[in-house]
Amino acid sequence: MADVIAAVPDLFFRSKVLETAKALSVNLEVARDADELLQKVRAEKPRLILMDLQAEALRPLDTIVSLQGIPVIGFLAHEQTDLREQALAAGCGEVLTKGQFSASLPSILSRVL
């Protein structure tokens, strides 16, 4: 059972998340699109979702609404303030810039241990 599902289609960020999770011994699964994410959520019952809010394949705002009850931490480019507000309104618990997300990733993943 995965503790965390990372909805991160971008190869660079996905590898960073996977490496950090492995170093911390966090059980993490990856989802590349909205359908795969929702399927994994039903099967794995994760404690946390990490989501790239800029990834169109994730349909982030609609998907966040579908994930009610599971904490979601989203990340995006710092200039996307409208998307940040929309994600928070949809139910995303925390929205970070990509830089903040990268810097905070070890502490974010440590929360689920």
PDB file of C-alpha atoms in Angstrom:
ATOM      1  CA  MET A   1       0.000   0.000   0.000  1.00  0.00           C
ATOM      2  CA  ALA A   2       1.389   3.398  -1.009  1.00  0.00           C
ATOM      3  CA  ASP A   3       1.588   6.087   1.644  1.00  0.00           C
ATOM      4  CA  VAL A   4       1.987   8.774  -1.019  1.00  0.00           C
ATOM      5  CA  ILE A   5       0.936   9.061  -4.641  1.00  0.00           C
ATOM      6  CA  ALA A   6       2.871  11.558  -6.714  1.00  0.00           C
ATOM      7  CA  ALA A   7       0.863  12.840  -9.676  1.00  0.00           C
ATOM      8  CA  VAL A   8       3.887  14.166 -11.492  1.00  0.00           C
ATOM      9  CA  PRO A   9       4.093  13.611 -15.256  1.00  0.00           C
ATOM     10  CA  ASP A  10       7.309  15.652 -15.601  1.00  0.00           C
ATOM     11  CA  LEU A  11      10.279  13.255 -15.684  1.00  0.00           C
ATOM     12  CA  PHE A  12      12.625  15.637 -13.834  1.00  0.00           C
ATOM     13  CA  PHE A  13      10.311  16.203 -10.887  1.00  0.00           C
ATOM     14  CA  ARG A  14       9.163  12.585 -10.875  1.00  0.00           C
ATOM     15  CA  SER A  15      12.735  11.311 -10.508  1.00  0.00           C
ATOM     16  CA  LYS A  16      13.419  13.867  -7.748  1.00  0.00           C
ATOM     17  CA  VAL A  17      10.321  12.745  -5.838  1.00  0.00           C
ATOM     18  CA  LEU A  18      11.129   9.053  -6.296  1.00  0.00           C
ATOM     19  CA  GLU A  19      14.749   9.485  -5.164  1.00  0.00           C
ATOM     20  CA  THR A  20      13.725  11.472  -2.082  1.00  0.00           C
ATOM     21  CA  ALA A  21      11.017   8.955  -1.151  1.00  0.00           C
ATOM     22  CA  LYS A  22      13.455   6.068  -1.536  1.00  0.00           C
ATOM     23  CA  ALA A  23      16.050   7.818   0.652  1.00  0.00           C
ATOM     24  CA  LEU A  24      13.403   8.317   3.358  1.00  0.00           C
ATOM     25  CA  SER A  25      11.882   4.827   2.964  1.00  0.00           C
ATOM     26  CA  VAL A  26       8.493   6.309   2.061  1.00  0.00           C
ATOM     27  CA  ASN A  27       6.261   3.971   0.069  1.00  0.00           C
ATOM     28  CA  LEU A  28       5.392   6.077  -2.991  1.00  0.00           C
ATOM     29  CA  GLU A  29       3.562   5.361  -6.251  1.00  0.00           C
ATOM     30  CA  VAL A  30       3.551   7.570  -9.345  1.00  0.00           C
ATOM     31  CA  ALA A  31       0.561   8.539 -11.495  1.00  0.00           C
ATOM     32  CA  ARG A  32       0.997  10.155 -14.901  1.00  0.00           C
ATOM     33  CA  ASP A  33      -2.595  11.237 -15.600  1.00  0.00           C
ATOM     34  CA  ALA A  34      -5.923  11.773 -13.843  1.00  0.00           C
ATOM     35  CA  ASP A  35      -7.349   8.336 -14.609  1.00  0.00           C
ATOM     36  CA  GLU A  36      -4.256   6.546 -13.306  1.00  0.00           C
ATOM     37  CA  LEU A  37      -4.244   8.752 -10.204  1.00  0.00           C
ATOM     38  CA  LEU A  38      -7.874   8.052  -9.345  1.00  0.00           C
ATOM     39  CA  GLN A  39      -7.387   4.330  -9.962  1.00  0.00           C
ATOM     40  CA  LYS A  40      -4.348   4.249  -7.656  1.00  0.00           C
ATOM     41  CA  VAL A  41      -6.170   6.252  -4.983  1.00  0.00           C
ATOM     42  CA  ARG A  42      -8.978   3.675  -4.918  1.00  0.00           C
ATOM     43  CA  ALA A  43      -6.522   0.771  -4.795  1.00  0.00           C
ATOM     44  CA  GLU A  44      -3.845   2.205  -2.495  1.00  0.00           C
ATOM     45  CA  LYS A  45      -5.745   4.510  -0.082  1.00  0.00           C
ATOM     46  CA  PRO A  46      -2.780   6.922   0.268  1.00  0.00           C
ATOM     47  CA  ARG A  47      -2.224   9.322   3.132  1.00  0.00           C
ATOM     48  CA  LEU A  48      -0.995  12.123   0.828  1.00  0.00           C
ATOM     49  CA  ILE A  49      -1.149  13.177  -2.824  1.00  0.00           C
ATOM     50  CA  LEU A  50       1.556  15.317  -4.416  1.00  0.00           C
ATOM     51  CA  MET A  51       0.303  17.014  -7.593  1.00  0.00           C
ATOM     52  CA  ASP A  52       1.782  19.042 -10.418  1.00  0.00           C
ATOM     53  CA  LEU A  53      -0.956  21.641 -10.822  1.00  0.00           C
ATOM     54  CA  GLN A  54       0.314  22.633 -14.278  1.00  0.00           C
ATOM     55  CA  ALA A  55      -0.051  19.148 -15.784  1.00  0.00           C
ATOM     56  CA  GLU A  56      -3.071  19.175 -18.093  1.00  0.00           C
ATOM     57  CA  ALA A  57      -3.166  15.354 -18.164  1.00  0.00           C
ATOM     58  CA  LEU A  58      -4.028  15.443 -14.458  1.00  0.00           C
ATOM     59  CA  ARG A  59      -7.017  17.776 -14.889  1.00  0.00           C
ATOM     60  CA  PRO A  60      -5.854  19.147 -11.533  1.00  0.00           C
ATOM     61  CA  LEU A  61      -8.832  21.224 -10.417  1.00  0.00           C
ATOM     62  CA  ASP A  62     -11.435  18.550 -11.234  1.00  0.00           C
ATOM     63  CA  THR A  63      -9.226  15.818  -9.819  1.00  0.00           C
ATOM     64  CA  ILE A  64      -8.646  17.669  -6.532  1.00  0.00           C
ATOM     65  CA  VAL A  65     -12.407  17.909  -6.049  1.00  0.00           C
ATOM     66  CA  SER A  66     -12.612  14.111  -6.560  1.00  0.00           C
ATOM     67  CA  LEU A  67      -9.954  13.540  -3.888  1.00  0.00           C
ATOM     68  CA  GLN A  68     -11.873  15.023  -0.971  1.00  0.00           C
ATOM     69  CA  GLY A  69     -10.672  13.509   2.293  1.00  0.00           C
ATOM     70  CA  ILE A  70      -7.100  12.927   1.106  1.00  0.00           C
ATOM     71  CA  PRO A  71      -4.595  15.732   1.710  1.00  0.00           C
ATOM     72  CA  VAL A  72      -3.209  17.196  -1.524  1.00  0.00           C
ATOM     73  CA  ILE A  73      -0.053  19.260  -1.805  1.00  0.00           C
ATOM     74  CA  GLY A  74       0.217  20.929  -5.180  1.00  0.00           C
ATOM     75  CA  PHE A  75       3.056  22.755  -6.861  1.00  0.00           C
ATOM     76  CA  LEU A  76       3.278  25.192  -9.767  1.00  0.00           C
ATOM     77  CA  ALA A  77       5.286  28.048 -11.253  1.00  0.00           C
ATOM     78  CA  HIS A  78       5.465  31.064  -8.959  1.00  0.00           C
ATOM     79  CA  GLU A  79       3.710  33.388 -11.400  1.00  0.00           C
ATOM     80  CA  GLN A  80       0.536  31.290 -11.542  1.00  0.00           C
ATOM     81  CA  THR A  81      -1.324  33.027  -8.739  1.00  0.00           C
ATOM     82  CA  ASP A  82      -4.773  32.471 -10.302  1.00  0.00           C
ATOM     83  CA  LEU A  83      -4.185  28.713 -10.529  1.00  0.00           C
ATOM     84  CA  ARG A  84      -2.950  28.742  -6.939  1.00  0.00           C
ATOM     85  CA  GLU A  85      -6.185  30.330  -5.724  1.00  0.00           C
ATOM     86  CA  GLN A  86      -8.316  27.977  -7.836  1.00  0.00           C
ATOM     87  CA  ALA A  87      -6.484  24.923  -6.468  1.00  0.00           C
ATOM     88  CA  LEU A  88      -6.966  26.075  -2.888  1.00  0.00           C
ATOM     89  CA  ALA A  89     -10.664  26.710  -3.555  1.00  0.00           C
ATOM     90  CA  ALA A  90     -10.989  23.215  -5.082  1.00  0.00           C
ATOM     91  CA  GLY A  91      -9.641  21.664  -1.879  1.00  0.00           C
ATOM     92  CA  CYS A  92      -5.877  21.526  -2.301  1.00  0.00           C
ATOM     93  CA  GLY A  93      -4.504  21.771   1.231  1.00  0.00           C
ATOM     94  CA  GLU A  94      -1.232  23.443   0.339  1.00  0.00           C
ATOM     95  CA  VAL A  95       0.140  25.012  -2.849  1.00  0.00           C
ATOM     96  CA  LEU A  96       3.866  25.617  -3.241  1.00  0.00           C
ATOM     97  CA  THR A  97       6.011  27.005  -6.001  1.00  0.00           C
ATOM     98  CA  LYS A  98       8.258  24.465  -7.721  1.00  0.00           C
ATOM     99  CA  GLY A  99      11.234  25.856  -5.813  1.00  0.00           C
ATOM    100  CA  GLN A 100       9.461  25.627  -2.465  1.00  0.00           C
ATOM    101  CA  PHE A 101       8.289  22.124  -3.297  1.00  0.00           C
ATOM    102  CA  SER A 102      11.803  20.961  -4.174  1.00  0.00           C
ATOM    103  CA  ALA A 103      13.281  22.491  -1.043  1.00  0.00           C
ATOM    104  CA  SER A 104      10.524  21.144   1.228  1.00  0.00           C
ATOM    105  CA  LEU A 105      10.169  17.680  -0.306  1.00  0.00           C
ATOM    106  CA  PRO A 106      12.099  15.800   2.406  1.00  0.00           C
ATOM    107  CA  SER A 107      10.057  17.396   5.190  1.00  0.00           C
ATOM    108  CA  ILE A 108       6.792  16.901   3.252  1.00  0.00           C
ATOM    109  CA  LEU A 109       7.488  13.203   2.793  1.00  0.00           C
ATOM    110  CA  SER A 110       8.675  12.850   6.403  1.00  0.00           C
ATOM    111  CA  ARG A 111       5.217  13.952   7.578  1.00  0.00           C
ATOM    112  CA  VAL A 112       3.687  10.681   6.401  1.00  0.00           C
ATOM    113  CA  LEU A 113       6.138   8.490   8.326  1.00  0.00           C
TER     114      LEU A 113
END
